[in-house]
GROMACS .gro file of C-alpha atoms in nm:
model
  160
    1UNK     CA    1   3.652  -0.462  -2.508
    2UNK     CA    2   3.784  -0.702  -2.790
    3UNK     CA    3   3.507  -0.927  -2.974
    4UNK     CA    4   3.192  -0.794  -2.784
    5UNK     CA    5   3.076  -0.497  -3.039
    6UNK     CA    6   3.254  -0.282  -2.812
    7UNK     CA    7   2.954  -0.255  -2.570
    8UNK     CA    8   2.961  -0.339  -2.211
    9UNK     CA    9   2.818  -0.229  -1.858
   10UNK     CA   10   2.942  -0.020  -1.584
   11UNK     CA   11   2.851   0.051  -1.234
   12UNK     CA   12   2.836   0.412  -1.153
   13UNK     CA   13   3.010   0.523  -0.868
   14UNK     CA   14   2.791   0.834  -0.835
   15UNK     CA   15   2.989   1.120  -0.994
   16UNK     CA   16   2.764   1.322  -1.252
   17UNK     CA   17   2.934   1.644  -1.466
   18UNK     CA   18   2.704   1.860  -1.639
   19UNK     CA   19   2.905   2.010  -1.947
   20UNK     CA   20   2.719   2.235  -2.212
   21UNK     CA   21   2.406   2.052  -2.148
   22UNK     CA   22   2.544   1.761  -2.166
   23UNK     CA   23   2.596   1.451  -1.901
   24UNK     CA   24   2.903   1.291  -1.837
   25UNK     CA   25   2.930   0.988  -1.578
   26UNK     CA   26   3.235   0.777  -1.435
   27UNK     CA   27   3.198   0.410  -1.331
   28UNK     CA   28   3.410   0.062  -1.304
   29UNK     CA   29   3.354  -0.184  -1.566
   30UNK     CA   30   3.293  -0.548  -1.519
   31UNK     CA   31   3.647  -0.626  -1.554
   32UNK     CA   32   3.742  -0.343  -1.351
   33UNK     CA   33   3.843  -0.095  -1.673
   34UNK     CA   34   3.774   0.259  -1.516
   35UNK     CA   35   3.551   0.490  -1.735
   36UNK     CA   36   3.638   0.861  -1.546
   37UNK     CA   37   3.407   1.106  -1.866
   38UNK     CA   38   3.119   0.884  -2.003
   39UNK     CA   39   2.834   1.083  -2.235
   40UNK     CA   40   2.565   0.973  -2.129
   41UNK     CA   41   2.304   1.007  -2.401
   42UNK     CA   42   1.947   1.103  -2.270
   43UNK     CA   43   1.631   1.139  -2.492
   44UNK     CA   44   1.444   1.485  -2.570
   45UNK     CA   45   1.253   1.605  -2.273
   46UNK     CA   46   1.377   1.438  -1.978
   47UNK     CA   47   1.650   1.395  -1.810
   48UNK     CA   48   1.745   1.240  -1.447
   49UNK     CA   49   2.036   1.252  -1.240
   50UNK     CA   50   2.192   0.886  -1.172
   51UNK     CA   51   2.292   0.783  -0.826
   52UNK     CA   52   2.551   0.574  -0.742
   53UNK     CA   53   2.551   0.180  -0.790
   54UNK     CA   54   2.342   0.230  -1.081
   55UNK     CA   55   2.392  -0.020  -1.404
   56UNK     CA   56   2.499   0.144  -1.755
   57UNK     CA   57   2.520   0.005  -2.114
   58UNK     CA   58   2.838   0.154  -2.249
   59UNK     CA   59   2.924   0.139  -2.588
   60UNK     CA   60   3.247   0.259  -2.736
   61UNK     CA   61   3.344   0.377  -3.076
   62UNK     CA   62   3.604   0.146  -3.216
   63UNK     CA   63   3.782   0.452  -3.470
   64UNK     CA   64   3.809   0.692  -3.165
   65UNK     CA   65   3.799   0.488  -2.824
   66UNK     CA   66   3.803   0.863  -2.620
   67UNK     CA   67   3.407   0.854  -2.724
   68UNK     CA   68   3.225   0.629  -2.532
   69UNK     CA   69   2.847   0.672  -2.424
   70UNK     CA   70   2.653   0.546  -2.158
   71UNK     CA   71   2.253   0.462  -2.188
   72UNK     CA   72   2.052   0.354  -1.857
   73UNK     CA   73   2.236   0.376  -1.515
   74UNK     CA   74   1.924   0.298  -1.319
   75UNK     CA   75   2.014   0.135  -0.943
   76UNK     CA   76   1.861  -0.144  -0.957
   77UNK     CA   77   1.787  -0.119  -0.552
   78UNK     CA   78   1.546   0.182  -0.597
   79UNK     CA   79   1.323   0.053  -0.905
   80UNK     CA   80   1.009  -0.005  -0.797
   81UNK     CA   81   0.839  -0.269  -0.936
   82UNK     CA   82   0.517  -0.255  -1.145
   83UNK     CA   83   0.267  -0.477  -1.299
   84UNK     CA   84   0.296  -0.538  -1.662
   85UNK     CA   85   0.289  -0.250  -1.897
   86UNK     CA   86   0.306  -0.007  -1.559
   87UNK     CA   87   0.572   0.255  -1.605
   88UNK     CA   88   0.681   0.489  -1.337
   89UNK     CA   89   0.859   0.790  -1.261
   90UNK     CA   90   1.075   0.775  -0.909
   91UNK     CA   91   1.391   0.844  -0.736
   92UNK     CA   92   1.636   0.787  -0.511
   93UNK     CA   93   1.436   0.918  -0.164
   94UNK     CA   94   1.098   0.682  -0.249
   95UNK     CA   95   0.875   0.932  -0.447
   96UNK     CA   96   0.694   0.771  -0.726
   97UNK     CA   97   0.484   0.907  -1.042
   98UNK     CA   98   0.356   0.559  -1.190
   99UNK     CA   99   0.032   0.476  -1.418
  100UNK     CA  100  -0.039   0.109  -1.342
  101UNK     CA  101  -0.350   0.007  -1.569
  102UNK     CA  102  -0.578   0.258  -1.529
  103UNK     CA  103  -0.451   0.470  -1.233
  104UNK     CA  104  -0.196   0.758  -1.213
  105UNK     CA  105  -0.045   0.721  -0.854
  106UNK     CA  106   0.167   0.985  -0.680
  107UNK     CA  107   0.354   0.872  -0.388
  108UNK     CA  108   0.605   1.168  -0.218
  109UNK     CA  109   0.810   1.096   0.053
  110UNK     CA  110   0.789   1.462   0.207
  111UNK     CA  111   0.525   1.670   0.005
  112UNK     CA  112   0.325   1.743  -0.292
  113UNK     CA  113   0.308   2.118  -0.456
  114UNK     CA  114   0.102   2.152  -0.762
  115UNK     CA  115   0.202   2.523  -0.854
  116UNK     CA  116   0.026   2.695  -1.158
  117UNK     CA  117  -0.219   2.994  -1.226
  118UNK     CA  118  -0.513   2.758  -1.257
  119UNK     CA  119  -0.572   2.366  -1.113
  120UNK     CA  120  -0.863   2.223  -1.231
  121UNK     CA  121  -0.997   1.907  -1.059
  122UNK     CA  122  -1.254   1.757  -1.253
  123UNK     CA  123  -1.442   1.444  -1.057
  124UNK     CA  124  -1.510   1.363  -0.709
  125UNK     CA  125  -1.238   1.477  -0.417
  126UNK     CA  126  -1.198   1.257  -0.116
  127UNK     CA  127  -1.011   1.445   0.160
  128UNK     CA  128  -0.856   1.232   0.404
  129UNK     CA  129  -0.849   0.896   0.254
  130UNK     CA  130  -1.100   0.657   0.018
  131UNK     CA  131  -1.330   0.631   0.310
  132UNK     CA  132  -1.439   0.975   0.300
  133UNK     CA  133  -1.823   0.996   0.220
  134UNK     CA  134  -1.927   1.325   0.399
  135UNK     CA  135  -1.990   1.594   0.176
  136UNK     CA  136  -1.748   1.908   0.249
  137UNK     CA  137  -2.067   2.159   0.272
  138UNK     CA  138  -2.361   1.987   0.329
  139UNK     CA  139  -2.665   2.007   0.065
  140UNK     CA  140  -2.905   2.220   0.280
  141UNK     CA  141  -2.677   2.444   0.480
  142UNK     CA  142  -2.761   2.851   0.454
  143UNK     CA  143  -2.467   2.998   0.358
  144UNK     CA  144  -2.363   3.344   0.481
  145UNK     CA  145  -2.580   3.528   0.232
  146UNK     CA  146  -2.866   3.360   0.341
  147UNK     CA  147  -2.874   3.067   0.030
  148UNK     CA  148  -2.950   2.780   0.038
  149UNK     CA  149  -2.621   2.516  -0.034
  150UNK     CA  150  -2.813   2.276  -0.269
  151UNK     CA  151  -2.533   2.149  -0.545
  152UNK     CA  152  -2.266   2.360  -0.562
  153UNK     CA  153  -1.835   2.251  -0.588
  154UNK     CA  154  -1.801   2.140  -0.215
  155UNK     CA  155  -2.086   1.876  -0.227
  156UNK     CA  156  -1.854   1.744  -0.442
  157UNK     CA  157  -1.570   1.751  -0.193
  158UNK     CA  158  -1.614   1.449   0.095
  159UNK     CA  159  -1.432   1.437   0.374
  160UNK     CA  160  -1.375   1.164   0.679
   0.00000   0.00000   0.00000
């Protein structure tokens, strides 16, 4: 790595080690140096698993050239794209967490769990698509006990 700071870029070639909570990676340089136990260093609170093809910045230390650390390795084929200041979470099978402006947008390829002791939804619910205008229970209805459904949670629910 000569004059260059000792930083360059690899393309990972999908293998991912998971020592002592720590990530290693292995990847081909850009002229074709092989980099078999990369650390890849990851901030506090997340962490992902890179996929193959993916693009790291890999710096090296120039006293001990056995440590070398990788930052990024995103594939540049699966990130979607966003409009500016959008930031997303996704991965490799097309699910997508992003806040665009002022939206939060889930898109799963499969499903969608939400798993906790208490959900609150606070706002209007639209089951089936934005076109839904027909409340879930409509104002009016007699209930089983004989009352009268005037404003309660499911007028707030509309359905197609």
């Amino acid at each position: 790595m000569g004059f260059d700071a000792n930083l360059t870029r690899m393309q990972l070639d999908g293998t991912v080690k998971h020592v002592g909570g720590q990530q290693f990676l292995a990847g081909k340089g850009l002229a074709g140096e092989t980099f078999p136990r990369v650390h890849r260093v990851e901030p506090h609170g997340f962490t992902s698993h890179p996929v193959s093809g993916g693009i790291a910045t890999v710096m090296q230390s120039r006293s001990s050239r056995d440590s070398v650390y990788a930052m990024g390795g995103a594939n540049p084929d699966l990130v979607p794209q966003l409009a500016l200041g959008g930031s997303a979470i996704y991965d490799h099978l097309g699910n997508v967490v992003s806040v665009v402006e002022n939206k939060v947008r889930i898109v799963a390829a499969e499903s969608i769990e939400l798993v906790s002791p208490l959900i609150v939804l606070d706002g209007l619910v639209k089951l089936g698509g934005p076109g839904a205008d027909r409340p879930a229970s409509a104002r009016g209805t007699v209930d089983t006990a004989g009352a009268q459904d005037v404003d309660n949670l499911a007028t707030r629910v509309l359905v197609i």
